[in-house]
Tab-separated table of C-alpha atoms in Angstrom:
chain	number	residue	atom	x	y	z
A	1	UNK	CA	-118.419	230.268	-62.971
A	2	UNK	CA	-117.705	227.095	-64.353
A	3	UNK	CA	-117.399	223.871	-62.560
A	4	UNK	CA	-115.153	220.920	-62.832
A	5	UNK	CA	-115.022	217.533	-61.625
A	6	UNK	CA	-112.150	215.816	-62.050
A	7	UNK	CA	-111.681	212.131	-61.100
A	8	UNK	CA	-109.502	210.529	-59.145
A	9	UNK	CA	-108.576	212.762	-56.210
A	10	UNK	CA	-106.060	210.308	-55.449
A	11	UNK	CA	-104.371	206.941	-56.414
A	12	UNK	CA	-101.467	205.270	-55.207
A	13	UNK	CA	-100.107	203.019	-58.266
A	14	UNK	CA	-97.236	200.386	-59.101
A	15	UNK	CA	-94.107	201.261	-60.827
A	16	UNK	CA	-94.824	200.599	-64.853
A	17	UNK	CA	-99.053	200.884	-64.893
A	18	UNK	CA	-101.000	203.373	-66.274
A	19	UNK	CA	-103.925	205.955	-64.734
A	20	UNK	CA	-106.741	207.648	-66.671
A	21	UNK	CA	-107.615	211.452	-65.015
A	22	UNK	CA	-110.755	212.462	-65.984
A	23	UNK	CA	-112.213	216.089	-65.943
A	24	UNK	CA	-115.856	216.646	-66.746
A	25	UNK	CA	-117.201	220.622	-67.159
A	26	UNK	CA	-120.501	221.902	-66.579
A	27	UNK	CA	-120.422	223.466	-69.632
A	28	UNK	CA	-118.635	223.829	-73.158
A	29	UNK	CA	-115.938	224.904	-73.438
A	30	UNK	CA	-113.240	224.672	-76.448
A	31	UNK	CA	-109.611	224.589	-74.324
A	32	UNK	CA	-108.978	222.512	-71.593
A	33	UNK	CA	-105.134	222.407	-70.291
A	34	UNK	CA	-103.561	219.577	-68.054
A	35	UNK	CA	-101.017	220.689	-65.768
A	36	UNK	CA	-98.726	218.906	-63.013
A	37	UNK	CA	-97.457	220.175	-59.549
A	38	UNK	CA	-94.528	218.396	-58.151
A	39	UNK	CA	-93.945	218.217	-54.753
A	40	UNK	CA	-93.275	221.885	-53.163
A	41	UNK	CA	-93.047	223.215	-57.259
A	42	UNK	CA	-95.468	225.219	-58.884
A	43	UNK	CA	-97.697	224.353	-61.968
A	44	UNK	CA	-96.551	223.123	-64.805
A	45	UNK	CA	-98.552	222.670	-68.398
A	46	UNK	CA	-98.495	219.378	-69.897
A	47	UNK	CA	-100.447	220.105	-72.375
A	48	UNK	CA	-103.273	221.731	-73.863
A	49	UNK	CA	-106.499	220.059	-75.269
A	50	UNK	CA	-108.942	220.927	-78.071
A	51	UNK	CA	-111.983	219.406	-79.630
A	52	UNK	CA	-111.324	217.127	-82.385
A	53	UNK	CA	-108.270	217.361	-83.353
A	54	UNK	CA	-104.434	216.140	-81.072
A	55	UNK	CA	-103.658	217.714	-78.150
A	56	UNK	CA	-100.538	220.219	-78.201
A	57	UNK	CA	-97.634	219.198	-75.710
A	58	UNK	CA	-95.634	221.431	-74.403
A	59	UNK	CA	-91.670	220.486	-74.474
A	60	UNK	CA	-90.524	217.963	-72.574
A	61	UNK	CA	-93.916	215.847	-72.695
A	62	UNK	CA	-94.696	214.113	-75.314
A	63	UNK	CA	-97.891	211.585	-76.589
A	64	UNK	CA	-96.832	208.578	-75.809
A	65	UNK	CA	-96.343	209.145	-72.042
A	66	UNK	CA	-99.310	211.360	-71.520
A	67	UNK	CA	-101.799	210.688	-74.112
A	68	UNK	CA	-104.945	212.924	-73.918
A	69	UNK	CA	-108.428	212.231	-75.278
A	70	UNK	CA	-111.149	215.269	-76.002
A	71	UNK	CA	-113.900	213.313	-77.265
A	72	UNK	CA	-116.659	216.559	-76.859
A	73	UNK	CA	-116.533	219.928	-75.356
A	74	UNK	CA	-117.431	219.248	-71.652
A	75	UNK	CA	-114.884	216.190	-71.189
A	76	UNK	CA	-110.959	215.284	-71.714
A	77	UNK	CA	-109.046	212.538	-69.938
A	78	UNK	CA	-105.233	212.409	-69.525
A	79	UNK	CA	-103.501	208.955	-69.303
A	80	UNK	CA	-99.803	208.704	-67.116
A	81	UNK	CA	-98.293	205.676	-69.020
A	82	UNK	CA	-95.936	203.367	-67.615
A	83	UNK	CA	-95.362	205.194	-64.372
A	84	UNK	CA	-92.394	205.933	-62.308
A	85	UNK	CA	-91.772	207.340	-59.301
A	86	UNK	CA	-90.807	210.430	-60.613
A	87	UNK	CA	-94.603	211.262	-61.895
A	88	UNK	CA	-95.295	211.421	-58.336
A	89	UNK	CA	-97.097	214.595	-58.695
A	90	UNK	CA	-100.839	216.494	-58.369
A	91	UNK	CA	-102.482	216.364	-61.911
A	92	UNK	CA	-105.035	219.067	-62.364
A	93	UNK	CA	-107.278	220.410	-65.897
A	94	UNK	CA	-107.811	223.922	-66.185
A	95	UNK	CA	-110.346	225.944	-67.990
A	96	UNK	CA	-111.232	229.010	-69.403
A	97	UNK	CA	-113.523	230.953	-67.391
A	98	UNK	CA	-115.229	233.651	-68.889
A	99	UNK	CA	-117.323	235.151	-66.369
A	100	UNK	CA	-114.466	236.083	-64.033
A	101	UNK	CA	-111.958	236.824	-67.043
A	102	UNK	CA	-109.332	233.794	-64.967
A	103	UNK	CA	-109.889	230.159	-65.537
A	104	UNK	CA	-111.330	227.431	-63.309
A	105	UNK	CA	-109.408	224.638	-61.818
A	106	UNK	CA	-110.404	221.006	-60.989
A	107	UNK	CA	-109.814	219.957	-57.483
A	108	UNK	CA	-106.823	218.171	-58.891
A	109	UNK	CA	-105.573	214.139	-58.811
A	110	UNK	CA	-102.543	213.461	-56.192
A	111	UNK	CA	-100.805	210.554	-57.556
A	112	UNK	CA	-98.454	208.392	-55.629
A	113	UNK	CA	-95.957	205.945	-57.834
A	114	UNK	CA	-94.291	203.035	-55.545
B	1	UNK	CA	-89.275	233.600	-72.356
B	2	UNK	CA	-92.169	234.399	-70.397
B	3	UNK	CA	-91.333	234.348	-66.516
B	4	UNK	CA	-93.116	234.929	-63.555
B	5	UNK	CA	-91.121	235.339	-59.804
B	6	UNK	CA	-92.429	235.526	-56.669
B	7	UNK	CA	-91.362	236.288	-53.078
B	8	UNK	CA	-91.037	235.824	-50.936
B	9	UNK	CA	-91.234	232.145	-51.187
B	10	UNK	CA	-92.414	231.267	-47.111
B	11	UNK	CA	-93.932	234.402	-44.843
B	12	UNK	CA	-95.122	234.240	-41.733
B	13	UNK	CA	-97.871	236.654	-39.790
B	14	UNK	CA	-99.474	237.522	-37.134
B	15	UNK	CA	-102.854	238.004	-37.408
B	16	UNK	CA	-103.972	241.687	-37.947
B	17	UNK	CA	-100.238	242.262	-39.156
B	18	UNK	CA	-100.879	243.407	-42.524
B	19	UNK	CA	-98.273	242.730	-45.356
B	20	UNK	CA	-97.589	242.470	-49.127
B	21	UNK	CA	-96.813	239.610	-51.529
B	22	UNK	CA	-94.689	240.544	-54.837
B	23	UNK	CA	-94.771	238.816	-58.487
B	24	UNK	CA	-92.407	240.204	-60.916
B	25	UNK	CA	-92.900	239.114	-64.475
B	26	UNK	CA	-91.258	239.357	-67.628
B	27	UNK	CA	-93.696	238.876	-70.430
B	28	UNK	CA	-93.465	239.669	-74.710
B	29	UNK	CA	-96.927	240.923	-74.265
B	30	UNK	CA	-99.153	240.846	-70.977
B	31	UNK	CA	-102.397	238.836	-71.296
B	32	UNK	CA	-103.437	239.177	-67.892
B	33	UNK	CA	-101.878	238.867	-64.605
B	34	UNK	CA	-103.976	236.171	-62.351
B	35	UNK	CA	-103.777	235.652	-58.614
B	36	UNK	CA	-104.715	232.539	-57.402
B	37	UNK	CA	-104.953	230.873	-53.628
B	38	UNK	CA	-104.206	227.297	-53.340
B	39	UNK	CA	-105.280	225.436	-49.493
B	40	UNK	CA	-103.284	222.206	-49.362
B	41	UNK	CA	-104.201	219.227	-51.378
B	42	UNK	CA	-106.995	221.058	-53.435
B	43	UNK	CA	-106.743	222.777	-56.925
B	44	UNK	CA	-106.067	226.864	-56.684
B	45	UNK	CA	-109.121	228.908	-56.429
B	46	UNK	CA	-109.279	232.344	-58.648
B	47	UNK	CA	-108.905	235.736	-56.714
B	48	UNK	CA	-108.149	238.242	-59.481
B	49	UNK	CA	-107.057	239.381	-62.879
B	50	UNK	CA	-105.316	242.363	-63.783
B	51	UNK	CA	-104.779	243.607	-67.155
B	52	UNK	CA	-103.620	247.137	-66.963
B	53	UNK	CA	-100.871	248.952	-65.287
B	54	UNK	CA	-102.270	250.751	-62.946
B	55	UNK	CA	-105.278	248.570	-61.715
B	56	UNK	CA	-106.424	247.686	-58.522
B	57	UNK	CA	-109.205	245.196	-57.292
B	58	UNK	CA	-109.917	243.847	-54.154
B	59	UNK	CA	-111.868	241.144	-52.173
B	60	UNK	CA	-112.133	241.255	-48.595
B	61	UNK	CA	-108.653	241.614	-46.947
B	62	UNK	CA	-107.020	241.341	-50.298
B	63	UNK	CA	-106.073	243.973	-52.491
B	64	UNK	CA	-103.898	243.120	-55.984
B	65	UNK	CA	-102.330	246.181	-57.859
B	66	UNK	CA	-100.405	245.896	-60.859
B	67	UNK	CA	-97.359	247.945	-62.663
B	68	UNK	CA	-95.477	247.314	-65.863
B	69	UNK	CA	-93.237	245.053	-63.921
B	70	UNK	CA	-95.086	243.393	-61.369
B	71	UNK	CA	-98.083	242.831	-58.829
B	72	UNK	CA	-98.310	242.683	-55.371
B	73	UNK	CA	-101.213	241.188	-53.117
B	74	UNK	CA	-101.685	243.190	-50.283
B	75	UNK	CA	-103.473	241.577	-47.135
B	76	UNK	CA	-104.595	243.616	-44.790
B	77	UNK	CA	-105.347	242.316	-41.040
B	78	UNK	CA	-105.134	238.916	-41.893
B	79	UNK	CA	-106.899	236.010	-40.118
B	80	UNK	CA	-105.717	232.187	-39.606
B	81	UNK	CA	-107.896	231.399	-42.578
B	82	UNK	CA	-106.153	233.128	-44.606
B	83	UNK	CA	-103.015	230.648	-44.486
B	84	UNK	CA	-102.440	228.930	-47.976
B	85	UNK	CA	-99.644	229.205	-50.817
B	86	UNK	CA	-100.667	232.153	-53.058
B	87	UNK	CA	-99.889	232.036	-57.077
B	88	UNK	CA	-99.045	234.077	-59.527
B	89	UNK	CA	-99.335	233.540	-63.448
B	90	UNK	CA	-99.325	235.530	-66.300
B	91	UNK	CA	-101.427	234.228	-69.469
B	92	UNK	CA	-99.263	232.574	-72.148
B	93	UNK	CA	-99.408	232.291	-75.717
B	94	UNK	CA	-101.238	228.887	-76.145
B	95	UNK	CA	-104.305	230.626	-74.008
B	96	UNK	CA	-102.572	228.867	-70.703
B	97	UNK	CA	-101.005	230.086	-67.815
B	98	UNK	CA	-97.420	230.445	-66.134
B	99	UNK	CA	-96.629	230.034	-62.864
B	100	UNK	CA	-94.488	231.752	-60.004
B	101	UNK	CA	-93.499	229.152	-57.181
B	102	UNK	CA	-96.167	230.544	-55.125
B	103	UNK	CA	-96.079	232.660	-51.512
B	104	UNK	CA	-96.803	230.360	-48.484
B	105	UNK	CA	-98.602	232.371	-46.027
B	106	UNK	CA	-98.714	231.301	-42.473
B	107	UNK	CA	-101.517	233.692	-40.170
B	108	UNK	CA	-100.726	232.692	-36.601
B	109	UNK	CA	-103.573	233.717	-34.233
């Protein structure tokens, strides 16, 4: 099954910065999705991610908070711009897994706004 | 509007006490119901997809089953290591998934 690192597994950042996830695949694939889990809630899709051309956001996120980049099929990075504490949350990437029929997570990015 | 329910939300065991976790979904179209386990500050790991009503796989002490209407994950003499949240999602229409709140199960030995 696939395999995905994703990068950091944590951070604790200031109030108004910006962090860069990253998510590398061991192999090509043409979706990746970004999700968040807030504290004691489920997942959440930000948004998904294809291969040359803009992410799609689902509603309620939007570009300019959570830009994505998808430069080739084994790699995608999701920024968190100008942070608050309320994007206190785990950030993981998803793919699609074909040899089980379900989809691979990474082990995910707990970020910590103060 | 696609939704996915699970429950209970918290259970608690004893180990060897076997029991069953329930998803109920409401779905235009089913593209899969997926089971996932999730240990505590690591992303969730696959278990199963389901596709039909009617079908039933299993892995070790866990059995899924699915119907029109929902799933369950039975677990049958559970161990300690078998504590974690367990999810529920049903595939959406942009290829993602969509989440329940998730099962916590506790396995006391």
């Amino acid at each position: 099954s696939a395999v995905i690192s994703q990068k950091p597994s944590r951070d604790i950042c200031q109030r108004g910065t910006s962090l860069t996830i990253q998510c590398q695949v061991d192999s090509q694939v043409t979706m990746m999705f970004w999700y968040r889990q807030q504290p004691g809630q489920s997942l959440t899709l930000i948004a998904t991610a294809n291969q040359g051309s803009e992410a799609t956001y689902e509603s309620g996120f939007v570009i300019d908070k959570f830009p994505i980049s998808r430069p080739n099929l084994t790699f995608s990075t999701l920024t968190v711009s100008n942070m608050s504490p309320e994007d206190s949350s785990i950030y993981l990437c998803s793919v699609e897994d074909p040899t089980n029929y379900g989809y691979t997570f990474g082990s995910g990015t707990r970020l910590t706004v103060v | 509007e696609d939704q996915v329910t699970q429950s209970p939300e918290a259970l608690r065991l004893q180990e060897g006490e076997s029991s069953s976790l329930n998803c109920s979904y409401t779905v235009s179209g089913l593209r899969g119901l997926f089971w996932y386990r999730q240990d505590p500050g690591k992303g969730p790991e696959f278990l199963f997809t389901l596709y039909s009503a009617g079908e039933e796989k299993e892995k070790e002490r866990l059995k899924a089953t699915l119907t029109k209407k929902e799933s369950f994950l039975h677990i049958t003499a559970p161990k300690p290591e078998d504590s974690a949240t367990y999810l529920c999602a049903v595939g959406g229409s942009q290829g993602n998934l969509i989440f329940g709140k998730g099962t916590k199960l506790s396995v006391k030995p």
